[in-house]
Every structure is written in C-alpha cells, then in structure tokens.
Short mmCIF file of C-alpha atoms in Angstrom, two decimals:
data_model
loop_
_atom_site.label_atom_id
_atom_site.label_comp_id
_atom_site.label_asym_id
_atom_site.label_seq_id
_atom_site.Cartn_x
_atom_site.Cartn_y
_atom_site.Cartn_z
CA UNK Z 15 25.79 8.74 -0.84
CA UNK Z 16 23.88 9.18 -3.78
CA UNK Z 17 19.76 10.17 -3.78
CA UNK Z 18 18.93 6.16 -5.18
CA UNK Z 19 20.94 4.85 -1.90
CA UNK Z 20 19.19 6.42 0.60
CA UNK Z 21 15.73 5.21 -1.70
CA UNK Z 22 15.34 2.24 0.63
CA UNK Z 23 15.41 3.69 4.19
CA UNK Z 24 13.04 6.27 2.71
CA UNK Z 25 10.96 3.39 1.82
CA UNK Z 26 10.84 1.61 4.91
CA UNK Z 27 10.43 4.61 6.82
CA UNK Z 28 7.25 5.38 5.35
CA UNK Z 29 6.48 1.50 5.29
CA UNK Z 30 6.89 0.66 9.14
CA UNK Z 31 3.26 2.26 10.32
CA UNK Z 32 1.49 -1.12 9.25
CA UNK Z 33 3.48 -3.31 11.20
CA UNK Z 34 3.89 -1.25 14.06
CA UNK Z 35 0.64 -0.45 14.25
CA UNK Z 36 -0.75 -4.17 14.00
CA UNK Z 37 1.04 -5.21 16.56
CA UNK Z 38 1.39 -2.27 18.63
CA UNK Z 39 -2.30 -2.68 19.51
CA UNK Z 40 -1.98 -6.16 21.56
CA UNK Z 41 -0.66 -4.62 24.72
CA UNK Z 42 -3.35 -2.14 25.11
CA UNK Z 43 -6.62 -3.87 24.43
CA UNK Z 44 -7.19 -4.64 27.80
CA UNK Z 45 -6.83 -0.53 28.88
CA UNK Z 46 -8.90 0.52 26.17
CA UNK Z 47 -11.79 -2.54 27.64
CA UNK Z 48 -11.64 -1.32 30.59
CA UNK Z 49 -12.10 2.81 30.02
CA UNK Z 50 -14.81 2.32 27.74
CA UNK Z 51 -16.42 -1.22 29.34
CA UNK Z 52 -17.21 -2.72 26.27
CA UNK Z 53 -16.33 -6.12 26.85
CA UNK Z 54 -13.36 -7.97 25.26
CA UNK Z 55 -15.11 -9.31 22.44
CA UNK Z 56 -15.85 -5.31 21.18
CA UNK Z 57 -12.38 -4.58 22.00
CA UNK Z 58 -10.86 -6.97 19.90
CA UNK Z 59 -12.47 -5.20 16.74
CA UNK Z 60 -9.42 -2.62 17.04
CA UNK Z 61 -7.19 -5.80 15.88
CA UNK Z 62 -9.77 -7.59 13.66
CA UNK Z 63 -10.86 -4.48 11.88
CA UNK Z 64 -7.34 -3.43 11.38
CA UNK Z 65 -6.56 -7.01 9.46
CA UNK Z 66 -9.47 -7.03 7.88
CA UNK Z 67 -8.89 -3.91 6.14
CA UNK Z 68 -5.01 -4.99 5.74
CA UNK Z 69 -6.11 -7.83 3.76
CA UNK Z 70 -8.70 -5.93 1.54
CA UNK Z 71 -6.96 -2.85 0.89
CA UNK Z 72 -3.00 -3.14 0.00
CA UNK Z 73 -3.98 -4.52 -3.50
CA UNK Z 74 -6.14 -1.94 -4.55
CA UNK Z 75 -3.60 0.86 -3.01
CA UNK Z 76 -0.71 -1.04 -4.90
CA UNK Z 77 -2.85 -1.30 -8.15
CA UNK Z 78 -3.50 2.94 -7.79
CA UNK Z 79 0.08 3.42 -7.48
CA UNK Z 80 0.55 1.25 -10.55
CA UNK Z 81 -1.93 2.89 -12.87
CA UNK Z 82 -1.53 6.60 -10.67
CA UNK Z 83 2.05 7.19 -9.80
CA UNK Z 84 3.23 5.52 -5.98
CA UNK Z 85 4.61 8.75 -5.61
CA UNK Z 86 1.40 10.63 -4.33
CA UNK Z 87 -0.30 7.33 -3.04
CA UNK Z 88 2.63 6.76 -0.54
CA UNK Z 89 2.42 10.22 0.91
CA UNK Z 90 -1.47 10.13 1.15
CA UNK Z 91 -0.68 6.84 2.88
CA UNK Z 92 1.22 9.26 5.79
CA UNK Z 93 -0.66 11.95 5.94
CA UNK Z 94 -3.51 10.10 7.06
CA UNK Z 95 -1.36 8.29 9.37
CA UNK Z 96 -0.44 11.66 10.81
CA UNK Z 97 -4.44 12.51 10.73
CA UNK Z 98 -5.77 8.89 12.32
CA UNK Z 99 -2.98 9.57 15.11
CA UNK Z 100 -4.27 12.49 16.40
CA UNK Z 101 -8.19 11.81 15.94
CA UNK Z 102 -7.52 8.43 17.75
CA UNK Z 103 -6.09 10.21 20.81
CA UNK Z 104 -8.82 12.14 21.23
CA UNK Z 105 -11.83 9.67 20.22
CA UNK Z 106 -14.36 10.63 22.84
CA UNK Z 107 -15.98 6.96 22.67
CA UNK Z 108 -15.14 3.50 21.83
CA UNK Z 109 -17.04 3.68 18.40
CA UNK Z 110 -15.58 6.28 17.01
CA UNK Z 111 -11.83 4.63 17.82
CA UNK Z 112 -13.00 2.09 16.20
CA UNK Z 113 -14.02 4.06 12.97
CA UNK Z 114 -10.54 5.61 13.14
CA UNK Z 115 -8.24 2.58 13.41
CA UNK Z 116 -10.25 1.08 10.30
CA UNK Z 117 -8.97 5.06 8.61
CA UNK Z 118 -5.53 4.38 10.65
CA UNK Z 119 -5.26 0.74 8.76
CA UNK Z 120 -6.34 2.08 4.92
CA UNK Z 121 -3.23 4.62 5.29
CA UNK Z 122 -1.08 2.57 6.62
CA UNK Z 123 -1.70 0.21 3.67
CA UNK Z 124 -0.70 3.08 1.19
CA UNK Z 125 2.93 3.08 1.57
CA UNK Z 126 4.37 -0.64 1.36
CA UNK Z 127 3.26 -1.45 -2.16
CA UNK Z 128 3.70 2.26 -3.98
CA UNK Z 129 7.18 2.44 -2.19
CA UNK Z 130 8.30 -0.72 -3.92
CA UNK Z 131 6.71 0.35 -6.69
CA UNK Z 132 9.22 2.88 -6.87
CA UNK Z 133 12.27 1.10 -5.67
CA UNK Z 134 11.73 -1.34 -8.62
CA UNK Z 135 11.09 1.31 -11.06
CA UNK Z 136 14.18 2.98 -10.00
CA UNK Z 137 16.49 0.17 -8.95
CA UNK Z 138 15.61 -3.02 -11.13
CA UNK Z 139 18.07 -5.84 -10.20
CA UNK Z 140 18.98 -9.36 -11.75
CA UNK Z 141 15.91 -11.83 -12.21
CA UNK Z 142 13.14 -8.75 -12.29
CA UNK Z 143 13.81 -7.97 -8.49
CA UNK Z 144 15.84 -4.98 -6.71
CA UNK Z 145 18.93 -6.26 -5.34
CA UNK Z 146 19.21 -8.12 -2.61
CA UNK Z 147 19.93 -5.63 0.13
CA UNK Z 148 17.20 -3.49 -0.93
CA UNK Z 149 14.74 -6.11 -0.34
CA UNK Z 150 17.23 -7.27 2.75
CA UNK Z 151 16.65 -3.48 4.34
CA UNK Z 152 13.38 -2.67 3.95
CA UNK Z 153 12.29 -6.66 5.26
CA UNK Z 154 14.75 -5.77 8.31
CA UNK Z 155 12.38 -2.79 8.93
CA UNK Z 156 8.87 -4.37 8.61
CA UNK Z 157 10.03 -6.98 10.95
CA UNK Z 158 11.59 -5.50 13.39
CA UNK Z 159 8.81 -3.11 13.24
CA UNK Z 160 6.35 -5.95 13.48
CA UNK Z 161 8.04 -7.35 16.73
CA UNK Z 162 8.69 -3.95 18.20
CA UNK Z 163 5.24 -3.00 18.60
CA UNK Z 164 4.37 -4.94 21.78
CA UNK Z 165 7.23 -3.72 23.37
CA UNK Z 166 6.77 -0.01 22.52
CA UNK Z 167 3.36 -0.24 23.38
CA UNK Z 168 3.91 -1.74 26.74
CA UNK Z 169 6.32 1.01 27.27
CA UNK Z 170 3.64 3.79 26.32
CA UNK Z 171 0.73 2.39 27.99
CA UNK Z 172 2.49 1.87 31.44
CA UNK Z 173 3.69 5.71 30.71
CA UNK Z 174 1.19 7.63 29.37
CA UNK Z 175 -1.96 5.42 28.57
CA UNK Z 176 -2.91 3.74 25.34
CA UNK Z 177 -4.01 6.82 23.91
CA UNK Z 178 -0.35 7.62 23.35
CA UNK Z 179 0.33 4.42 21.05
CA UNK Z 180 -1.79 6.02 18.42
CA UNK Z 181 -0.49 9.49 19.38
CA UNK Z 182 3.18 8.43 18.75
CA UNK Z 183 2.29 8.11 15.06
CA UNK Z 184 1.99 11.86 14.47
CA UNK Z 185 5.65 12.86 14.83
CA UNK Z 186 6.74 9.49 13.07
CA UNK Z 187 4.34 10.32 9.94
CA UNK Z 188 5.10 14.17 10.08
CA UNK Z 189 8.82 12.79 9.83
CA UNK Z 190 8.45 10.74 6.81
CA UNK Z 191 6.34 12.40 4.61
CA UNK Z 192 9.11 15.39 4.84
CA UNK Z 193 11.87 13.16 3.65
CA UNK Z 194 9.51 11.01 1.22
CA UNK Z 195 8.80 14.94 -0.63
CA UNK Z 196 12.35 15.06 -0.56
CA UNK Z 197 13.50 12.12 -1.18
CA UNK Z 198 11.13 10.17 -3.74
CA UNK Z 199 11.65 10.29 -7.24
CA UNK Z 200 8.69 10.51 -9.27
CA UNK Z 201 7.70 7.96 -11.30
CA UNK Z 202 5.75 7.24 -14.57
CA UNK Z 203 2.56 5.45 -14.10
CA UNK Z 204 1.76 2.70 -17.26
CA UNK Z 205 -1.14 4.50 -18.10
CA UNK Z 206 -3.92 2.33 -19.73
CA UNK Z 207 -3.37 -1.16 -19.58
CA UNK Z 208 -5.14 -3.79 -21.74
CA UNK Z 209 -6.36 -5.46 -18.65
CA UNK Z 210 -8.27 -3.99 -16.06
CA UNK Z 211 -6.86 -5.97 -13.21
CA UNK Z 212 -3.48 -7.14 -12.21
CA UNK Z 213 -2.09 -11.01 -13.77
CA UNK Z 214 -1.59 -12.61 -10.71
CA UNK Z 215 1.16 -16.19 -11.49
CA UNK Z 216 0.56 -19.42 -9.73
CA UNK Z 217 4.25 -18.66 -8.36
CA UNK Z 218 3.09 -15.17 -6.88
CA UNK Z 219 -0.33 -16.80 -5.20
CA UNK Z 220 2.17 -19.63 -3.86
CA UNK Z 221 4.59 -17.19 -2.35
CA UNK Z 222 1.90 -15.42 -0.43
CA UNK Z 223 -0.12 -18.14 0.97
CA UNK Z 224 3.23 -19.42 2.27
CA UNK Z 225 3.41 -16.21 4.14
CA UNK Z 226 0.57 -15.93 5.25
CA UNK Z 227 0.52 -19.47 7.07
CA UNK Z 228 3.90 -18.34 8.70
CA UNK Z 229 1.94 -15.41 9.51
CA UNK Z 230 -0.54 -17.17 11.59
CA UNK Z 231 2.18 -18.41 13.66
CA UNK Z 232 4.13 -15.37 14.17
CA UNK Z 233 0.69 -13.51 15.03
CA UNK Z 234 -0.06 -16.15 17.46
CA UNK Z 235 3.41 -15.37 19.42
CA UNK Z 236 2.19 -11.79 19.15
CA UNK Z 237 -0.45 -12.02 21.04
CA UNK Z 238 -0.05 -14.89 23.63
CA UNK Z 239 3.11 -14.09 24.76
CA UNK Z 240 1.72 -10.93 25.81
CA UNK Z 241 -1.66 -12.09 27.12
CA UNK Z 242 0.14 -15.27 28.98
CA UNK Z 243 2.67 -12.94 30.83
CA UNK Z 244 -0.16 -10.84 32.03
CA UNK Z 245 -2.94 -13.46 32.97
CA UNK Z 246 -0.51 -16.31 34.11
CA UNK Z 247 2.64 -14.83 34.91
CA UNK Z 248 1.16 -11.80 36.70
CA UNK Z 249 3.75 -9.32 34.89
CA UNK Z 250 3.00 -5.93 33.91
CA UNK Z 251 1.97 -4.76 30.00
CA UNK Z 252 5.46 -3.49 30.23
CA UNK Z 253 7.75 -6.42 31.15
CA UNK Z 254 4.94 -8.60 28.94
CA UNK Z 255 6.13 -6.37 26.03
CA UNK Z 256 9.86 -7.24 26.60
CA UNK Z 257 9.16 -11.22 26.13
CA UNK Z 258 8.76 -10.62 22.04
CA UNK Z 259 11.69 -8.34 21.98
CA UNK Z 260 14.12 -11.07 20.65
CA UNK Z 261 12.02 -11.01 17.81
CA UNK Z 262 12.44 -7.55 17.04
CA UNK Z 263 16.55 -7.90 17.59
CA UNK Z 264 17.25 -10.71 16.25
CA UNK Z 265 15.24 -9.86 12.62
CA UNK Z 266 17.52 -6.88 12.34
CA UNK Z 267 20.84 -9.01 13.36
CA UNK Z 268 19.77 -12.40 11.30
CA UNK Z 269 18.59 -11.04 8.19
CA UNK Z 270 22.42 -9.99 6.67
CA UNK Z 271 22.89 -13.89 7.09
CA UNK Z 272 20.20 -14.63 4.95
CA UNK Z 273 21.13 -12.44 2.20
CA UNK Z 274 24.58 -14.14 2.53
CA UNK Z 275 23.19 -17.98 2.96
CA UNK Z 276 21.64 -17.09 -0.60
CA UNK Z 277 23.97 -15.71 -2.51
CA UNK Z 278 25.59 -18.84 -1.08
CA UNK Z 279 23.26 -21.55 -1.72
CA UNK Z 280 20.06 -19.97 -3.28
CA UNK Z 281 16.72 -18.75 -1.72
CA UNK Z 282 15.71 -22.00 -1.12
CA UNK Z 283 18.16 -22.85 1.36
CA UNK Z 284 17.00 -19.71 3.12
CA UNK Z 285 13.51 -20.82 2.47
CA UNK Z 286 14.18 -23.89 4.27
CA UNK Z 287 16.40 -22.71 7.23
CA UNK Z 288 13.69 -19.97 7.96
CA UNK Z 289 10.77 -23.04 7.98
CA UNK Z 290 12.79 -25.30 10.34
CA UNK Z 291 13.25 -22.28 12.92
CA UNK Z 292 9.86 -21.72 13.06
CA UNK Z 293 9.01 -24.86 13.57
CA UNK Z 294 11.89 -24.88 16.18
CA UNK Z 295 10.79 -22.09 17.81
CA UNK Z 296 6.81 -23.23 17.93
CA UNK Z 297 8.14 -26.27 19.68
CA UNK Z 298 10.31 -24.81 21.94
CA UNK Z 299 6.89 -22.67 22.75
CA UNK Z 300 5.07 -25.93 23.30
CA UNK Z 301 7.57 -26.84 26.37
CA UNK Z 302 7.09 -23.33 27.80
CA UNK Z 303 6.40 -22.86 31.19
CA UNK Z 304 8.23 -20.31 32.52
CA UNK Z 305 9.89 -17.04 30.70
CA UNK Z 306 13.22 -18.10 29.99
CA UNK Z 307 12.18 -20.89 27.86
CA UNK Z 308 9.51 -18.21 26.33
CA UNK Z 309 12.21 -16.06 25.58
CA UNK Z 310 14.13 -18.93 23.61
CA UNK Z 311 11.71 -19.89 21.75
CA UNK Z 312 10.97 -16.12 20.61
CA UNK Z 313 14.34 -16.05 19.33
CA UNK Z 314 14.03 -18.97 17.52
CA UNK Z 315 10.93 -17.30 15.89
CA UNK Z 316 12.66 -13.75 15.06
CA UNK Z 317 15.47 -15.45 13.34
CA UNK Z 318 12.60 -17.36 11.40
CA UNK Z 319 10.98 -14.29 10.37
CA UNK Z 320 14.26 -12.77 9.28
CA UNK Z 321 15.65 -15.68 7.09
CA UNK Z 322 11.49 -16.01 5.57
CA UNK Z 323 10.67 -12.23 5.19
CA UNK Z 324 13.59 -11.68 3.27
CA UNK Z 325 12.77 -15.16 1.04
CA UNK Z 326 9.31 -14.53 0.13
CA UNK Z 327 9.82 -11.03 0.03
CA UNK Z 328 12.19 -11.63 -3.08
CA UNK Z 329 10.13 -13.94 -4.79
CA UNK Z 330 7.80 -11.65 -5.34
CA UNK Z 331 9.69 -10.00 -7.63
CA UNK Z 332 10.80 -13.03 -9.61
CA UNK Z 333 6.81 -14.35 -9.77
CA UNK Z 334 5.00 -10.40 -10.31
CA UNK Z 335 4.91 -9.04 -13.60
CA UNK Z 336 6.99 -5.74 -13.72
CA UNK Z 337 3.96 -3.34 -14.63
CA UNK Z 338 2.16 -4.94 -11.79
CA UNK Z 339 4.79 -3.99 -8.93
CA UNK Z 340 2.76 -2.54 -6.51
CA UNK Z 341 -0.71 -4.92 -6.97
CA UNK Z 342 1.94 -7.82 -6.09
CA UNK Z 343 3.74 -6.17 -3.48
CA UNK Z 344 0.00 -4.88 -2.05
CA UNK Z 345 -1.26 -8.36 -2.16
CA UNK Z 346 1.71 -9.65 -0.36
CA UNK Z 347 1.13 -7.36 2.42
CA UNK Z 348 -2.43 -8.49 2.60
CA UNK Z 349 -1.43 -11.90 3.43
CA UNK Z 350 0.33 -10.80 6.33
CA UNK Z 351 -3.38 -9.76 7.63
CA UNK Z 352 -4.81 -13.10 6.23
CA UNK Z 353 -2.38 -14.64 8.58
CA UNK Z 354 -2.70 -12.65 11.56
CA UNK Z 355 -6.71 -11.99 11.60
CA UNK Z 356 -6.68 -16.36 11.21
CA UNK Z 357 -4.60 -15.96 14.66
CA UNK Z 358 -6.17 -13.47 16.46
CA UNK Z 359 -9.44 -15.86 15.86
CA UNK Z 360 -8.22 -19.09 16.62
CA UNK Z 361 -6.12 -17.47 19.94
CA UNK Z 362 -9.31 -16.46 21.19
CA UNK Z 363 -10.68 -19.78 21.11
CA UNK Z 364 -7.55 -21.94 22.03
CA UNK Z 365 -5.73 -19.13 24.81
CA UNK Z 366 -5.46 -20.70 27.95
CA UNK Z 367 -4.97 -18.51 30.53
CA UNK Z 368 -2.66 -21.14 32.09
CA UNK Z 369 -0.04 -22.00 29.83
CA UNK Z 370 0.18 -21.16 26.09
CA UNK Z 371 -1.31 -24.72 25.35
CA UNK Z 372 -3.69 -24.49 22.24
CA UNK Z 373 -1.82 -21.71 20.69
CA UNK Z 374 1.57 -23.45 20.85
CA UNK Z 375 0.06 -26.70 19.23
CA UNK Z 376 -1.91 -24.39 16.58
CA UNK Z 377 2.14 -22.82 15.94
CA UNK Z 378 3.77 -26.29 15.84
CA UNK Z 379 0.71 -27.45 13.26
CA UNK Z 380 1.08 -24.80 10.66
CA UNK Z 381 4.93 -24.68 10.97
CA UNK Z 382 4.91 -28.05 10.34
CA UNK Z 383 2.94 -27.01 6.98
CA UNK Z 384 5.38 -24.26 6.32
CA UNK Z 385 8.21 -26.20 6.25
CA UNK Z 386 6.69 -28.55 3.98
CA UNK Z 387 5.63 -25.99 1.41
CA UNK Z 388 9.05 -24.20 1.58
CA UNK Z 389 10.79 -27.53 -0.14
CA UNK Z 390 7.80 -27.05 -2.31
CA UNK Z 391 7.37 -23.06 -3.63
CA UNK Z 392 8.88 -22.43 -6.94
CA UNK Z 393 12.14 -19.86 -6.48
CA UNK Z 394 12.90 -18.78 -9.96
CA UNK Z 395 10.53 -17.55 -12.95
CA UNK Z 396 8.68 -20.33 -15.19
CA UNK Z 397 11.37 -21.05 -18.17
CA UNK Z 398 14.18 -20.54 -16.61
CA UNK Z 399 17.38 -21.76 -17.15
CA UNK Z 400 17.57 -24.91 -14.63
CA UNK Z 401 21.61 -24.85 -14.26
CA UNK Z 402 21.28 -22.50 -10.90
CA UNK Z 403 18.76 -21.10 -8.64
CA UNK Z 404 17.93 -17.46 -10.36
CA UNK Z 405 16.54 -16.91 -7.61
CA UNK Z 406 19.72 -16.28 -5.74
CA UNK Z 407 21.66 -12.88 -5.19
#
C-alpha cells in the first residue's frame, strides 16, 4: 500500500477524539454529580462547555491550518489530547475538570479540519472533493466514534470510574500522534491571502445548517436513551450504553451503501434516503416503550447518520473554496456542536423520566425539517453543467 492510502485512516485516527469524547461524557455525568455534589445543572457544563467550544473553535483551528500548515496544527490537536487526559484524571475538584474538558474540547477540535486539509491537498478528486471513499472512511470513523462513546463509557465507568473515560485518551493520542509524524505529508500553507477571513458560499452555509438540525436529533438519542434506561428502565450505565450501539454498527456497515447508492443515483438520493430514516427512526422512538423497540429505532437512526454524514460531508467539498479547506471543514464540525448543545438544552427541559416523550416529538419535528431541506440543498457547484448530478462519485 502506498504512504497516500493509508492518508485516510491516519486522518481519522487523529480525528475520532471529538466525537468520542462528546459523547463519551453522557454516561458519566451522573458519577461525576455525585463525587463532587454539585448538582446536575453544574454537571452538565462538562457537555455544554465542550459544544460550546466545538462550535467556536474548529473554524479558527481549520483557518490556522490553512494559512499555517495542518501538519503541526493536527498534532498540537493530540498532544493536548494526550495532556487534557491525564490532567482530567487527576482534577482534584469539579472546577478544575471543568477548566480541562473546555482544554480537552479546543484539541480535540485541531485535528478534523487540518487533516482534511491535507487529504485534499494531497488527494484532490473529481468536482473539488477527495474521492468518495476517502470522505466514505473517515465519515465511517467520526460516526461510529460518535455512537461508540456511550457504550465505551458505560463500560469504563462500571469498571474503573469516570475518571478512566478521560484517562483512556492518553494511550489513544500517544498512538496517533506517532503515526501522524510518520505518516503526514507536509503541506504548503497559501501564505497571505487577499482576504483576511475565509469566503463562506450560500451552498457551504446550507450544507451545515442541514447538519446541524440532524444533529439535534442524533444528540437527543445520545442522551435520552441513556438517561431513560437508567431513570425508567432501572438498567445499569453499562447495559444503558449498549441501547445506542446499533448506531455505532450500523454507521460502519451502512455507509459502503451510500457511497454505492451515489455513484448510482447521485448524492441526493443519499441525501434523501438518509432524511427519511431519521425521520423513521424518530418515529419509531416516539412508540417506544420498552427496549426492543428502542433498539429499532436506534438502528434506524445509525443507518441515517451513515447515508447523511457521508452526504454532507461531500458537499463540502463541492460548496468550499479549495484554499479554504480546513475553515470549511472546521465550520462543518462546529455545526455538529450547534446541533448537539441545541439538544442537550432542549432534553433538559422536555426529558421525562417516564418515557422518552418530549424528546421523541422534538426528533420527529426537526426530522421532519431535515427531510424537507434535503430535497432542497444544492448538490453540485453554482454553474455547473445541469446534464448529471456532479455531485455524484
């Protein structure tokens, strides 16, 4: 295998802290409340704080890596992963966890934009975007990633405590950053530019407020799957864990389909397909009462996430100016954060500790949005040729 083919794995490597860690968080909130008796609405800072940062910060690390080189902005990104992991394990009170998971969240923003950065400097594809099952891997990562993180966390809290969910981020970092000095090609920054900031397109803007809306219903999942199981259900952060884990599996399984379905029938059949699942699964989620029918409609939601990751994901490419990689790719992971700090606040007001009520109609509302704007989002570049979707592989 050549150096350039293993460039994606290296990439998503390096860019699975983010979503791990955003997610990863949700089955230990209640642990962390009750060692340091702050009260839930304190705790909940170590999720807020986190998206709050993740929707600030990605642009400005993308637009460094731009101007910079991603090269040394994507390791920085891991070696203060590496740094937060260990300083969080140890934080001696709940303030200064909190001041480290806000460090823990600027890192982890580092990597996703200057790592694309790089894969389109090094492997430009048709239509201004890599090909297909570059963008195809590294989506497969960040949401399996994403899913994953309740259930790994369940599984290190019931073992070791939820000091060890920030602890298993050392080895992981340590780990990347040695194949990312290996691995990653250096790359020539622009230099000066004649404008300061990045040109954002009305197609770019449109193609990450539809992902950010899908966002606020796969957030919503996130978190009251987990809460429900515990509060309602009476199962432990463990098991609770589990009940997501279809939409870790299934993003990995589903997402070759969707690179097929568009070289097929263009992106926005995928578009499409992914916006009726979610809506599928946010119904199904309605009907819940029990954990089988929780468990379908999490499938229905990871095979969402795998057809739209992989969608929108692309289309930033075709909508970003090529000088302005990262900035694009750094404001497209902050709308992940604009969607799942909207959830975390409106779960807290609709969570019933009964069913999964408020937060299932609040998922069936916006994927009813979400499907609407999928038939709507532009898929190829202003100007072009209108005899095929460019879009497509």
């Amino acid at each position: 295998m050549k150096p350039v083919g293993r460039l994606p794995a290296v990439v998503a490597l390096g860019s699975l802290f983010n979503p791990l860690n955003s997610s990863m968080i949700s089955v230990a909130l209640a642990h962390v409340e009750a060692e340091f008796r702050v009260g839930i609405a304190a705790v909940t800072w170590l999720a807020a704080g986190f998206y709050l940062v993740g929707i600030m910060v990605p642009p400005l690390m993308g637009t460094l890596a731009d101007r910079f080189g991603p090269r040394p902005v994507f390791c920085a990104g891991l070696v203060t992963m590496a740094v937060t992991g260990v300083l969080a394990a140890l934080a001696p009170s709940f303030a200064v966890l909190v001041a480290v998971r806000l460090l823990q969240a600027f890192g982890s923003c580092a990597t996703l934009p200057a790592g694309m950065a790089i894969v389109q400097a090094v492997m430009p594809g048709e239509d201004g975007r890599p090909p297909p099952r570059v963008i195809a891997t590294i989506s497969m990562v960040l949401t399996a990633s994403a899913a994953a993180g309740p259930v790994l966390g369940g599984f290190l809290v019931a073992l070791w405590g939820w000091r060890a969910i920030f602890l298993v981020n050392v080895p992981l970092a340590i780990l990347a950053l040695m194949v990312a000095l290996r691995r990653l090609p250096e790359v020539r920054a622009d230099g000066p530019r004649e404008a300061a900031l990045p040109r954002l397109s009305g197609g770019l803007l449109a193609t990450c407020g539809q992902f950010a809306l899908g966002n606020v219903v796969f957030y919503v999942a996130f978190f009251a799957v987990p809460l429900w199981a515990q509060s309602a259900a009476g199962l432990p952060a463990h098991v609770a864990g589990l009940l997501v884990l279809p939409l870790a599996g299934l993003g990995i399984v589903v997402t070759p389909l969707a690179v097929t379905l568009a070289r097929r029938a263009g992106m926005r059949a995928v578009l499409v397909s992914g916006s009726a699942l979610l809506l599928a699964g946010s119904c199904a989620m309605l009907a819940a009462r029990t954990v089988w029918p929780v468990l379908l409609a999490a499938a229905l939601l990871g095979m969402s996430a795998a057809f739209t990751q992989f969608a929108l994901n692309s289309l930033v490419f075709v909508h970003a100016d090529r000088r302005d990689t990262g900035a694009a790719v750094g404001l497209f992971q902050a709308s992940r954060y604009v969607g799942a700090g909207t959830a975390s606040v409106l779960l807290g007001v609709l969570f019933d500790r009964a069913g999964l009520g408020g937060g299932a109609w609040l998922m069936a509302g916006a994927s009813a949005v979400v499907l609407a704007g999928a038939v709507l989002l532009p898929v190829k570049r202003p100007g072009a040729a209108t005899g095929g979707d460019r879009s497509g592989p």
